[in-house]
């Protein structure tokens, strides 16, 4: 299974839409926080075309009440709060927004994949048997806008750069 992992869209619906157009092979989507405005969850819910998407909060979510209200219109959108713990194809997956927490989660030995965002830097590294993955930023503030595709078979991720 291919999992699309994204983070830090920060209201940039143009880059979000471009990314969603390139996630066709993904069967499941993860957003590691900093959606910002409620209209972003509408774009994600619609563009996911029924595929499940798990979202954790970042530090820049605006109107969380309205984000929840908009998300409730989409059965495939799962708002997880500050932390998500998922089992996907037999893999133990943790998702949060912050690098420090993600590193601790990866070092715990409890997970096969830990995803995070916040610092806008695309990176992957092995911590024991766990892949620690930051998909980079969709926003493009620090340069290149990216997301990641994680393959549950190979247990590796590749980065996709957006124009």
Tab-separated table of N, CA and C in Angstrom:
chain	number	residue	atom	x	y	z
A	1	UNK	N	0.842	-1.178	0.000
A	1	UNK	CA	0.000	0.000	0.000
A	1	UNK	C	0.886	1.241	0.000
A	2	UNK	N	0.453	2.243	-0.724
A	2	UNK	CA	1.146	3.537	-0.735
A	2	UNK	C	0.371	4.507	0.150
A	3	UNK	N	1.095	5.181	1.042
A	3	UNK	CA	0.519	6.187	1.936
A	3	UNK	C	1.123	7.533	1.568
A	4	UNK	N	0.279	8.509	1.299
A	4	UNK	CA	0.755	9.877	1.051
A	4	UNK	C	0.814	10.603	2.394
A	5	UNK	N	1.957	11.213	2.673
A	5	UNK	CA	2.155	11.944	3.930
A	5	UNK	C	2.474	13.393	3.576
A	6	UNK	N	1.709	14.310	4.184
A	6	UNK	CA	1.919	15.738	3.922
A	6	UNK	C	1.854	16.501	5.231
A	7	UNK	N	2.312	17.752	5.191
A	7	UNK	CA	2.288	18.586	6.385
A	7	UNK	C	2.401	20.051	5.988
A	8	UNK	N	2.062	20.894	6.929
A	8	UNK	CA	2.306	22.335	6.841
A	8	UNK	C	1.795	22.949	5.537
A	9	UNK	N	0.513	22.769	5.282
A	9	UNK	CA	-0.085	23.374	4.086
A	9	UNK	C	-0.344	24.865	4.284
A	10	UNK	N	-0.588	25.302	5.520
A	10	UNK	CA	-0.704	26.722	5.843
A	10	UNK	C	-1.571	27.522	4.851
A	11	UNK	N	-2.749	26.991	4.572
A	11	UNK	CA	-3.727	27.678	3.707
A	11	UNK	C	-3.331	27.761	2.239
A	12	UNK	N	-2.223	27.170	1.837
A	12	UNK	CA	-1.828	27.240	0.431
A	12	UNK	C	-2.596	26.173	-0.356
A	13	UNK	N	-3.844	26.509	-0.687
A	13	UNK	CA	-4.708	25.537	-1.360
A	13	UNK	C	-4.235	25.228	-2.772
A	14	UNK	N	-3.485	26.111	-3.377
A	14	UNK	CA	-2.975	25.867	-4.720
A	14	UNK	C	-1.947	24.733	-4.705
A	15	UNK	N	-1.030	24.776	-3.754
A	15	UNK	CA	-0.043	23.699	-3.619
A	15	UNK	C	-0.712	22.425	-3.102
A	16	UNK	N	-1.685	22.588	-2.208
A	16	UNK	CA	-2.414	21.428	-1.714
A	16	UNK	C	-3.126	20.717	-2.859
A	17	UNK	N	-3.806	21.469	-3.696
A	17	UNK	CA	-4.495	20.876	-4.845
A	17	UNK	C	-3.506	20.209	-5.799
A	18	UNK	N	-2.358	20.843	-6.031
A	18	UNK	CA	-1.331	20.259	-6.904
A	18	UNK	C	-0.820	18.946	-6.308
A	19	UNK	N	-0.624	18.930	-4.995
A	19	UNK	CA	-0.154	17.709	-4.339
A	19	UNK	C	-1.202	16.607	-4.429
A	20	UNK	N	-2.440	16.947	-4.160
A	20	UNK	CA	-3.507	15.948	-4.194
A	20	UNK	C	-3.629	15.339	-5.586
A	21	UNK	N	-3.381	16.131	-6.612
A	21	UNK	CA	-3.414	15.625	-7.989
A	21	UNK	C	-2.322	14.589	-8.252
A	22	UNK	N	-1.231	14.633	-7.454
A	22	UNK	CA	-0.108	13.711	-7.653
A	22	UNK	C	-0.129	12.530	-6.678
A	23	UNK	N	-1.211	12.417	-5.915
A	23	UNK	CA	-1.314	11.348	-4.918
A	23	UNK	C	-2.243	10.230	-5.363
A	24	UNK	N	-2.439	10.091	-6.666
A	24	UNK	CA	-3.406	9.121	-7.176
A	24	UNK	C	-3.124	7.687	-6.762
A	25	UNK	N	-1.844	7.315	-6.648
A	25	UNK	CA	-1.518	5.938	-6.295
A	25	UNK	C	-1.686	5.650	-4.806
A	26	UNK	N	-1.818	6.684	-3.995
A	26	UNK	CA	-1.962	6.501	-2.548
A	26	UNK	C	-3.370	6.024	-2.197
A	27	UNK	N	-3.414	5.048	-1.311
A	27	UNK	CA	-4.698	4.536	-0.841
A	27	UNK	C	-5.130	5.168	0.467
A	28	UNK	N	-4.192	5.805	1.157
A	28	UNK	CA	-4.456	6.432	2.446
A	28	UNK	C	-3.603	7.688	2.530
A	29	UNK	N	-4.130	8.719	3.187
A	29	UNK	CA	-3.411	9.984	3.299
A	29	UNK	C	-3.268	10.373	4.761
A	30	UNK	N	-2.158	11.029	5.066
A	30	UNK	CA	-1.889	11.528	6.408
A	30	UNK	C	-1.472	12.987	6.284
A	31	UNK	N	-2.041	13.834	7.154
A	31	UNK	CA	-1.614	15.244	7.231
A	31	UNK	C	-1.090	15.482	8.641
A	32	UNK	N	0.157	15.952	8.737
A	32	UNK	CA	0.850	16.105	10.017
A	32	UNK	C	0.666	17.474	10.658
A	33	UNK	N	-0.366	18.203	10.286
A	33	UNK	CA	-0.707	19.438	10.993
A	33	UNK	C	-0.359	20.713	10.262
A	34	UNK	N	-0.896	21.797	10.797
A	34	UNK	CA	-0.836	23.145	10.245
A	34	UNK	C	-1.616	23.263	8.938
A	35	UNK	N	-2.864	22.842	9.016
A	35	UNK	CA	-3.823	23.113	7.950
A	35	UNK	C	-4.044	24.619	7.896
A	36	UNK	N	-4.331	25.169	9.054
A	36	UNK	CA	-4.630	26.560	9.382
A	36	UNK	C	-6.128	26.853	9.317
A	37	UNK	N	-6.705	27.094	8.161
A	37	UNK	CA	-8.106	27.514	8.068
A	37	UNK	C	-9.046	26.359	7.760
A	38	UNK	N	-10.307	26.497	8.158
A	38	UNK	CA	-11.292	25.446	7.901
A	38	UNK	C	-11.484	25.117	6.424
A	39	UNK	N	-11.276	26.079	5.526
A	39	UNK	CA	-11.499	25.765	4.109
A	39	UNK	C	-10.490	24.749	3.586
A	40	UNK	N	-9.351	24.593	4.261
A	40	UNK	CA	-8.347	23.628	3.831
A	40	UNK	C	-8.874	22.203	4.018
A	41	UNK	N	-9.572	21.953	5.112
A	41	UNK	CA	-10.102	20.604	5.336
A	41	UNK	C	-11.161	20.271	4.286
A	42	UNK	N	-11.882	21.272	3.806
A	42	UNK	CA	-12.842	21.061	2.721
A	42	UNK	C	-12.109	20.604	1.454
A	43	UNK	N	-11.010	21.281	1.125
A	43	UNK	CA	-10.221	20.904	-0.059
A	43	UNK	C	-9.683	19.482	0.069
A	44	UNK	N	-9.180	19.153	1.248
A	44	UNK	CA	-8.629	17.819	1.474
A	44	UNK	C	-9.730	16.764	1.376
A	45	UNK	N	-10.839	17.007	2.057
A	45	UNK	CA	-11.939	16.047	2.042
A	45	UNK	C	-12.448	15.768	0.644
A	46	UNK	N	-12.581	16.818	-0.137
A	46	UNK	CA	-13.075	16.686	-1.510
A	46	UNK	C	-12.035	16.014	-2.413
A	47	UNK	N	-10.793	16.461	-2.340
A	47	UNK	CA	-9.737	15.956	-3.223
A	47	UNK	C	-9.339	14.517	-2.903
A	48	UNK	N	-9.586	14.064	-1.692
A	48	UNK	CA	-9.222	12.698	-1.312
A	48	UNK	C	-10.099	11.663	-2.020
A	49	UNK	N	-11.212	12.096	-2.559
A	49	UNK	CA	-12.111	11.216	-3.313
A	49	UNK	C	-12.425	9.918	-2.566
A	50	UNK	N	-12.797	10.063	-1.305
A	50	UNK	CA	-13.223	8.914	-0.518
A	50	UNK	C	-12.128	8.144	0.176
A	51	UNK	N	-10.866	8.394	-0.195
A	51	UNK	CA	-9.774	7.701	0.493
A	51	UNK	C	-9.676	8.221	1.922
A	52	UNK	N	-9.346	7.350	2.869
A	52	UNK	CA	-9.215	7.823	4.246
A	52	UNK	C	-8.046	8.786	4.389
A	53	UNK	N	-8.271	9.815	5.193
A	53	UNK	CA	-7.201	10.756	5.527
A	53	UNK	C	-7.228	11.012	7.028
A	54	UNK	N	-6.054	10.875	7.640
A	54	UNK	CA	-5.898	11.092	9.076
A	54	UNK	C	-5.142	12.404	9.267
A	55	UNK	N	-5.682	13.266	10.124
A	55	UNK	CA	-5.139	14.611	10.333
A	55	UNK	C	-4.853	14.815	11.816
A	56	UNK	N	-3.646	15.317	12.127
A	56	UNK	CA	-3.346	15.738	13.497
A	56	UNK	C	-3.220	17.261	13.528
A	57	UNK	N	-3.401	17.820	14.698
A	57	UNK	CA	-3.307	19.279	14.853
A	57	UNK	C	-1.851	19.719	14.840
A	58	UNK	N	-1.621	20.881	14.252
A	58	UNK	CA	-0.330	21.552	14.338
A	58	UNK	C	-0.448	22.695	15.333
A	59	UNK	N	0.493	23.598	15.295
A	59	UNK	CA	0.472	24.738	16.209
A	59	UNK	C	-0.167	25.976	15.589
A	60	UNK	N	-0.686	25.864	14.363
A	60	UNK	CA	-1.274	27.025	13.690
A	60	UNK	C	-2.706	26.795	13.233
A	61	UNK	N	-3.405	25.861	13.869
A	61	UNK	CA	-4.794	25.652	13.473
A	61	UNK	C	-5.609	26.848	13.945
A	62	UNK	N	-6.404	27.379	13.044
A	62	UNK	CA	-7.214	28.550	13.365
A	62	UNK	C	-8.451	28.177	14.159
A	63	UNK	N	-9.560	28.065	13.510
A	63	UNK	CA	-10.851	27.807	14.135
A	63	UNK	C	-11.091	26.298	14.185
A	64	UNK	N	-10.636	25.665	15.260
A	64	UNK	CA	-10.736	24.210	15.373
A	64	UNK	C	-12.189	23.758	15.381
A	65	UNK	N	-13.073	24.512	16.008
A	65	UNK	CA	-14.489	24.150	16.013
A	65	UNK	C	-15.023	24.069	14.590
A	66	UNK	N	-14.698	25.055	13.770
A	66	UNK	CA	-15.190	25.056	12.390
A	66	UNK	C	-14.480	23.999	11.536
A	67	UNK	N	-13.206	23.750	11.795
A	67	UNK	CA	-12.504	22.671	11.103
A	67	UNK	C	-13.224	21.353	11.372
A	68	UNK	N	-13.599	21.119	12.629
A	68	UNK	CA	-14.324	19.891	12.992
A	68	UNK	C	-15.680	19.832	12.298
A	69	UNK	N	-16.358	20.956	12.242
A	69	UNK	CA	-17.669	21.000	11.585
A	69	UNK	C	-17.544	20.673	10.092
A	70	UNK	N	-16.576	21.269	9.431
A	70	UNK	CA	-16.372	21.006	8.001
A	70	UNK	C	-15.957	19.545	7.800
A	71	UNK	N	-15.065	19.032	8.633
A	71	UNK	CA	-14.602	17.645	8.504
A	71	UNK	C	-15.748	16.659	8.667
A	72	UNK	N	-16.738	17.001	9.473
A	72	UNK	CA	-17.863	16.088	9.708
A	72	UNK	C	-18.685	15.843	8.441
A	73	UNK	N	-18.513	16.650	7.426
A	73	UNK	CA	-19.203	16.458	6.151
A	73	UNK	C	-18.559	15.363	5.300
A	74	UNK	N	-17.384	14.910	5.709
A	74	UNK	CA	-16.631	13.913	4.950
A	74	UNK	C	-16.380	12.683	5.829
A	75	UNK	N	-16.960	11.568	5.467
A	75	UNK	CA	-16.786	10.341	6.255
A	75	UNK	C	-15.350	9.824	6.217
A	76	UNK	N	-14.605	10.208	5.210
A	76	UNK	CA	-13.234	9.722	5.063
A	76	UNK	C	-12.210	10.554	5.832
A	77	UNK	N	-12.604	11.704	6.393
A	77	UNK	CA	-11.673	12.569	7.121
A	77	UNK	C	-11.732	12.217	8.606
A	78	UNK	N	-10.568	11.869	9.153
A	78	UNK	CA	-10.473	11.463	10.556
A	78	UNK	C	-9.566	12.445	11.299
A	79	UNK	N	-10.149	13.310	12.093
A	79	UNK	CA	-9.375	14.260	12.896
A	79	UNK	C	-8.927	13.536	14.157
A	80	UNK	N	-7.626	13.468	14.357
A	80	UNK	CA	-7.058	12.666	15.440
A	80	UNK	C	-6.664	13.479	16.670
A	81	UNK	N	-6.727	14.798	16.595
A	81	UNK	CA	-6.249	15.610	17.714
A	81	UNK	C	-4.750	15.821	17.608
A	82	UNK	N	-4.072	15.845	18.748
A	82	UNK	CA	-2.630	16.115	18.769
A	82	UNK	C	-1.785	14.921	18.348
A	83	UNK	N	-2.366	13.723	18.413
A	83	UNK	CA	-1.576	12.509	18.218
A	83	UNK	C	-2.446	11.433	17.583
A	84	UNK	N	-1.897	10.723	16.625
A	84	UNK	CA	-2.588	9.577	16.029
A	84	UNK	C	-1.722	8.344	16.182
A	85	UNK	N	-2.360	7.267	16.559
A	85	UNK	CA	-1.720	5.963	16.610
A	85	UNK	C	-2.565	5.062	15.722
A	86	UNK	N	-1.965	4.577	14.628
A	86	UNK	CA	-2.696	3.829	13.617
A	86	UNK	C	-2.031	2.485	13.375
A	87	UNK	N	-2.823	1.510	12.937
A	87	UNK	CA	-2.254	0.274	12.431
A	87	UNK	C	-2.646	0.186	10.970
A	88	UNK	N	-1.646	0.134	10.105
A	88	UNK	CA	-1.862	0.129	8.659
A	88	UNK	C	-1.075	-1.029	8.054
A	89	UNK	N	-1.792	-1.979	7.471
A	89	UNK	CA	-1.147	-3.130	6.837
A	89	UNK	C	-0.175	-3.822	7.795
A	90	UNK	N	-0.550	-3.920	9.057
A	90	UNK	CA	0.295	-4.571	10.053
A	90	UNK	C	1.413	-3.707	10.602
A	91	UNK	N	1.540	-2.476	10.109
A	91	UNK	CA	2.567	-1.556	10.610
A	91	UNK	C	1.984	-0.662	11.704
A	92	UNK	N	2.796	-0.419	12.703
A	92	UNK	CA	2.404	0.497	13.773
A	92	UNK	C	2.896	1.892	13.391
A	93	UNK	N	1.954	2.837	13.291
A	93	UNK	CA	2.249	4.186	12.796
A	93	UNK	C	1.824	5.213	13.842
A	94	UNK	N	2.697	6.173	14.103
A	94	UNK	CA	2.376	7.300	14.983
A	94	UNK	C	2.524	8.589	14.185
A	95	UNK	N	1.644	9.546	14.468
A	95	UNK	CA	1.674	10.835	13.774
A	95	UNK	C	1.478	11.937	14.801
A	96	UNK	N	2.314	12.954	14.738
A	96	UNK	CA	2.158	14.167	15.527
A	96	UNK	C	2.798	15.307	14.733
A	97	UNK	N	2.795	16.490	15.272
A	97	UNK	CA	3.303	17.638	14.526
A	97	UNK	C	4.769	17.969	14.838
A	98	UNK	N	5.234	17.623	16.014
A	98	UNK	CA	6.503	18.163	16.508
A	98	UNK	C	7.684	17.191	16.398
A	99	UNK	N	8.848	17.680	15.917
A	99	UNK	CA	10.034	16.832	15.747
A	99	UNK	C	10.527	16.170	17.036
A	100	UNK	N	10.532	16.898	18.135
A	100	UNK	CA	11.051	16.358	19.398
A	100	UNK	C	10.204	15.184	19.871
A	101	UNK	N	8.888	15.337	19.762
A	101	UNK	CA	7.990	14.254	20.166
A	101	UNK	C	8.164	13.075	19.216
A	102	UNK	N	8.256	13.367	17.922
A	102	UNK	CA	8.414	12.301	16.923
A	102	UNK	C	9.675	11.492	17.175
A	103	UNK	N	10.766	12.145	17.485
A	103	UNK	CA	12.022	11.437	17.743
A	103	UNK	C	11.879	10.506	18.945
A	104	UNK	N	11.227	10.985	19.997
A	104	UNK	CA	10.997	10.139	21.182
A	104	UNK	C	10.108	8.947	20.846
A	105	UNK	N	9.074	9.190	20.039
A	105	UNK	CA	8.193	8.096	19.626
A	105	UNK	C	8.966	7.061	18.812
A	106	UNK	N	9.798	7.520	17.886
A	106	UNK	CA	10.587	6.602	17.058
A	106	UNK	C	11.571	5.808	17.921
A	107	UNK	N	12.192	6.472	18.882
A	107	UNK	CA	13.183	5.815	19.739
A	107	UNK	C	12.542	4.831	20.723
A	108	UNK	N	11.248	4.941	20.926
A	108	UNK	CA	10.570	4.062	21.883
A	108	UNK	C	10.549	2.604	21.434
A	109	UNK	N	10.713	2.361	20.134
A	109	UNK	CA	10.676	0.994	19.614
A	109	UNK	C	9.265	0.456	19.426
A	110	UNK	N	8.257	1.287	19.665
A	110	UNK	CA	6.858	0.843	19.558
A	110	UNK	C	6.287	0.983	18.154
A	111	UNK	N	6.992	1.713	17.261
A	111	UNK	CA	6.417	2.044	15.960
A	111	UNK	C	7.347	1.657	14.811
A	112	UNK	N	6.715	1.390	13.674
A	112	UNK	CA	7.447	1.114	12.450
A	112	UNK	C	7.654	2.388	11.630
A	113	UNK	N	6.713	3.328	11.782
A	113	UNK	CA	6.755	4.605	11.062
A	113	UNK	C	6.254	5.699	11.983
A	114	UNK	N	6.998	6.786	12.069
A	114	UNK	CA	6.567	7.971	12.815
A	114	UNK	C	6.648	9.161	11.871
A	115	UNK	N	5.523	9.866	11.717
A	115	UNK	CA	5.432	11.021	10.816
A	115	UNK	C	5.243	12.295	11.626
A	116	UNK	N	5.853	13.368	11.157
A	116	UNK	CA	5.742	14.659	11.832
A	116	UNK	C	5.956	15.786	10.827
A	117	UNK	N	5.820	17.020	11.277
A	117	UNK	CA	6.033	18.193	10.439
A	117	UNK	C	6.728	19.286	11.226
A	118	UNK	N	6.140	20.458	11.222
A	118	UNK	CA	6.511	21.633	12.019
A	118	UNK	C	7.719	22.414	11.517
A	119	UNK	N	8.848	21.760	11.247
A	119	UNK	CA	10.046	22.527	10.885
A	119	UNK	C	10.205	22.714	9.374
A	120	UNK	N	9.252	22.202	8.598
A	120	UNK	CA	9.194	22.424	7.147
A	120	UNK	C	10.375	21.812	6.386
A	121	UNK	N	11.066	20.848	6.995
A	121	UNK	CA	12.244	20.239	6.379
A	121	UNK	C	11.972	18.782	6.012
A	122	UNK	N	11.971	18.474	4.723
A	122	UNK	CA	11.792	17.092	4.285
A	122	UNK	C	12.994	16.268	4.744
A	123	UNK	N	12.680	15.174	5.444
A	123	UNK	CA	13.783	14.312	5.905
A	123	UNK	C	13.226	12.959	6.305
A	124	UNK	N	14.066	11.965	6.145
A	124	UNK	CA	13.750	10.636	6.652
A	124	UNK	C	15.016	10.059	7.256
A	125	UNK	N	14.839	9.326	8.340
A	125	UNK	CA	15.979	8.685	8.972
A	125	UNK	C	15.505	7.454	9.725
A	126	UNK	N	16.381	6.489	9.820
A	126	UNK	CA	16.082	5.291	10.592
A	126	UNK	C	16.473	5.535	12.041
A	127	UNK	N	15.566	5.186	12.937
A	127	UNK	CA	15.838	5.204	14.361
A	127	UNK	C	15.522	3.791	14.840
A	128	UNK	N	16.555	2.989	15.009
A	128	UNK	CA	16.334	1.561	15.257
A	128	UNK	C	15.655	0.959	14.038
A	129	UNK	N	14.530	0.294	14.254
A	129	UNK	CA	13.769	-0.308	13.159
A	129	UNK	C	12.667	0.615	12.639
A	130	UNK	N	12.593	1.814	13.171
A	130	UNK	CA	11.527	2.763	12.824
A	130	UNK	C	12.006	3.775	11.772
A	131	UNK	N	11.136	4.075	10.815
A	131	UNK	CA	11.426	5.164	9.883
A	131	UNK	C	10.794	6.434	10.428
A	132	UNK	N	11.595	7.432	10.676
A	132	UNK	CA	11.149	8.747	11.135
A	132	UNK	C	11.040	9.629	9.902
A	133	UNK	N	9.830	10.157	9.631
A	133	UNK	CA	9.565	10.819	8.359
A	133	UNK	C	8.915	12.185	8.526
A	134	UNK	N	9.575	13.184	7.969
A	134	UNK	CA	8.984	14.514	7.826
A	134	UNK	C	8.807	14.727	6.322
A	135	UNK	N	7.542	14.886	5.861
A	135	UNK	CA	7.325	15.017	4.422
A	135	UNK	C	7.711	16.378	3.857
A	136	UNK	N	8.157	17.283	4.721
A	136	UNK	CA	8.441	18.648	4.271
A	136	UNK	C	7.178	19.478	4.318
A	137	UNK	N	7.176	20.561	3.588
A	137	UNK	CA	6.048	21.496	3.633
A	137	UNK	C	5.338	21.583	2.295
A	138	UNK	N	4.022	21.640	2.361
A	138	UNK	CA	3.266	21.926	1.145
A	138	UNK	C	3.290	23.415	0.839
A	139	UNK	N	3.415	24.219	1.877
A	139	UNK	CA	3.339	25.669	1.741
A	139	UNK	C	4.387	26.247	0.792
A	140	UNK	N	5.609	25.767	0.883
A	140	UNK	CA	6.684	26.287	0.046
A	140	UNK	C	7.378	27.515	0.604
A	141	UNK	N	7.176	27.809	1.874
A	141	UNK	CA	7.763	29.003	2.498
A	141	UNK	C	9.296	28.957	2.528
A	142	UNK	N	9.858	27.793	2.813
A	142	UNK	CA	11.313	27.679	2.955
A	142	UNK	C	11.986	27.189	1.684
A	143	UNK	N	11.263	27.254	0.585
A	143	UNK	CA	11.859	26.809	-0.675
A	143	UNK	C	10.968	25.814	-1.372
A	144	UNK	N	11.421	24.583	-1.472
A	144	UNK	CA	10.723	23.557	-2.231
A	144	UNK	C	9.530	22.997	-1.463
A	145	UNK	N	8.375	22.971	-2.101
A	145	UNK	CA	7.188	22.337	-1.530
A	145	UNK	C	7.259	20.845	-1.829
A	146	UNK	N	7.059	20.025	-0.801
A	146	UNK	CA	7.167	18.579	-0.957
A	146	UNK	C	6.101	17.852	-0.143
A	147	UNK	N	5.894	16.588	-0.501
A	147	UNK	CA	5.180	15.627	0.325
A	147	UNK	C	5.907	14.305	0.137
A	148	UNK	N	5.491	13.274	0.873
A	148	UNK	CA	6.173	11.981	0.789
A	148	UNK	C	5.186	10.874	0.452
A	149	UNK	N	5.693	9.868	-0.207
A	149	UNK	CA	4.943	8.637	-0.462
A	149	UNK	C	5.673	7.508	0.258
A	150	UNK	N	4.957	6.853	1.155
A	150	UNK	CA	5.521	5.748	1.932
A	150	UNK	C	4.942	4.442	1.409
A	151	UNK	N	5.813	3.474	1.130
A	151	UNK	CA	5.404	2.171	0.628
A	151	UNK	C	5.448	1.168	1.781
A	152	UNK	N	4.298	0.589	2.128
A	152	UNK	CA	4.244	-0.331	3.261
A	152	UNK	C	4.997	-1.633	2.985
A	153	UNK	N	5.196	-1.983	1.719
A	153	UNK	CA	5.934	-3.199	1.378
A	153	UNK	C	7.429	-3.029	1.598
A	154	UNK	N	7.980	-1.955	1.043
A	154	UNK	CA	9.428	-1.720	1.167
A	154	UNK	C	9.784	-1.015	2.471
A	155	UNK	N	8.766	-0.441	3.118
A	155	UNK	CA	8.955	0.349	4.357
A	155	UNK	C	9.916	1.507	4.146
A	156	UNK	N	9.798	2.123	2.980
A	156	UNK	CA	10.634	3.276	2.653
A	156	UNK	C	9.756	4.378	2.062
A	157	UNK	N	10.281	5.568	2.066
A	157	UNK	CA	9.538	6.723	1.559
A	157	UNK	C	10.350	7.443	0.508
A	158	UNK	N	9.631	8.073	-0.413
A	158	UNK	CA	10.264	8.937	-1.397
A	158	UNK	C	9.567	10.286	-1.335
A	159	UNK	N	10.293	11.327	-1.715
A	159	UNK	CA	9.749	12.673	-1.676
A	159	UNK	C	9.317	13.106	-3.069
A	160	UNK	N	8.212	13.833	-3.119
A	160	UNK	CA	7.697	14.374	-4.370
A	160	UNK	C	7.777	15.891	-4.276
A	161	UNK	N	8.461	16.510	-5.232
A	161	UNK	CA	8.575	17.967	-5.268
A	161	UNK	C	7.464	18.545	-6.116
A	162	UNK	N	6.890	19.633	-5.636
A	162	UNK	CA	5.823	20.310	-6.358
A	162	UNK	C	6.375	21.529	-7.091
A	163	UNK	N	5.750	21.863	-8.233
A	163	UNK	CA	6.211	23.051	-8.979
A	163	UNK	C	5.930	24.333	-8.204
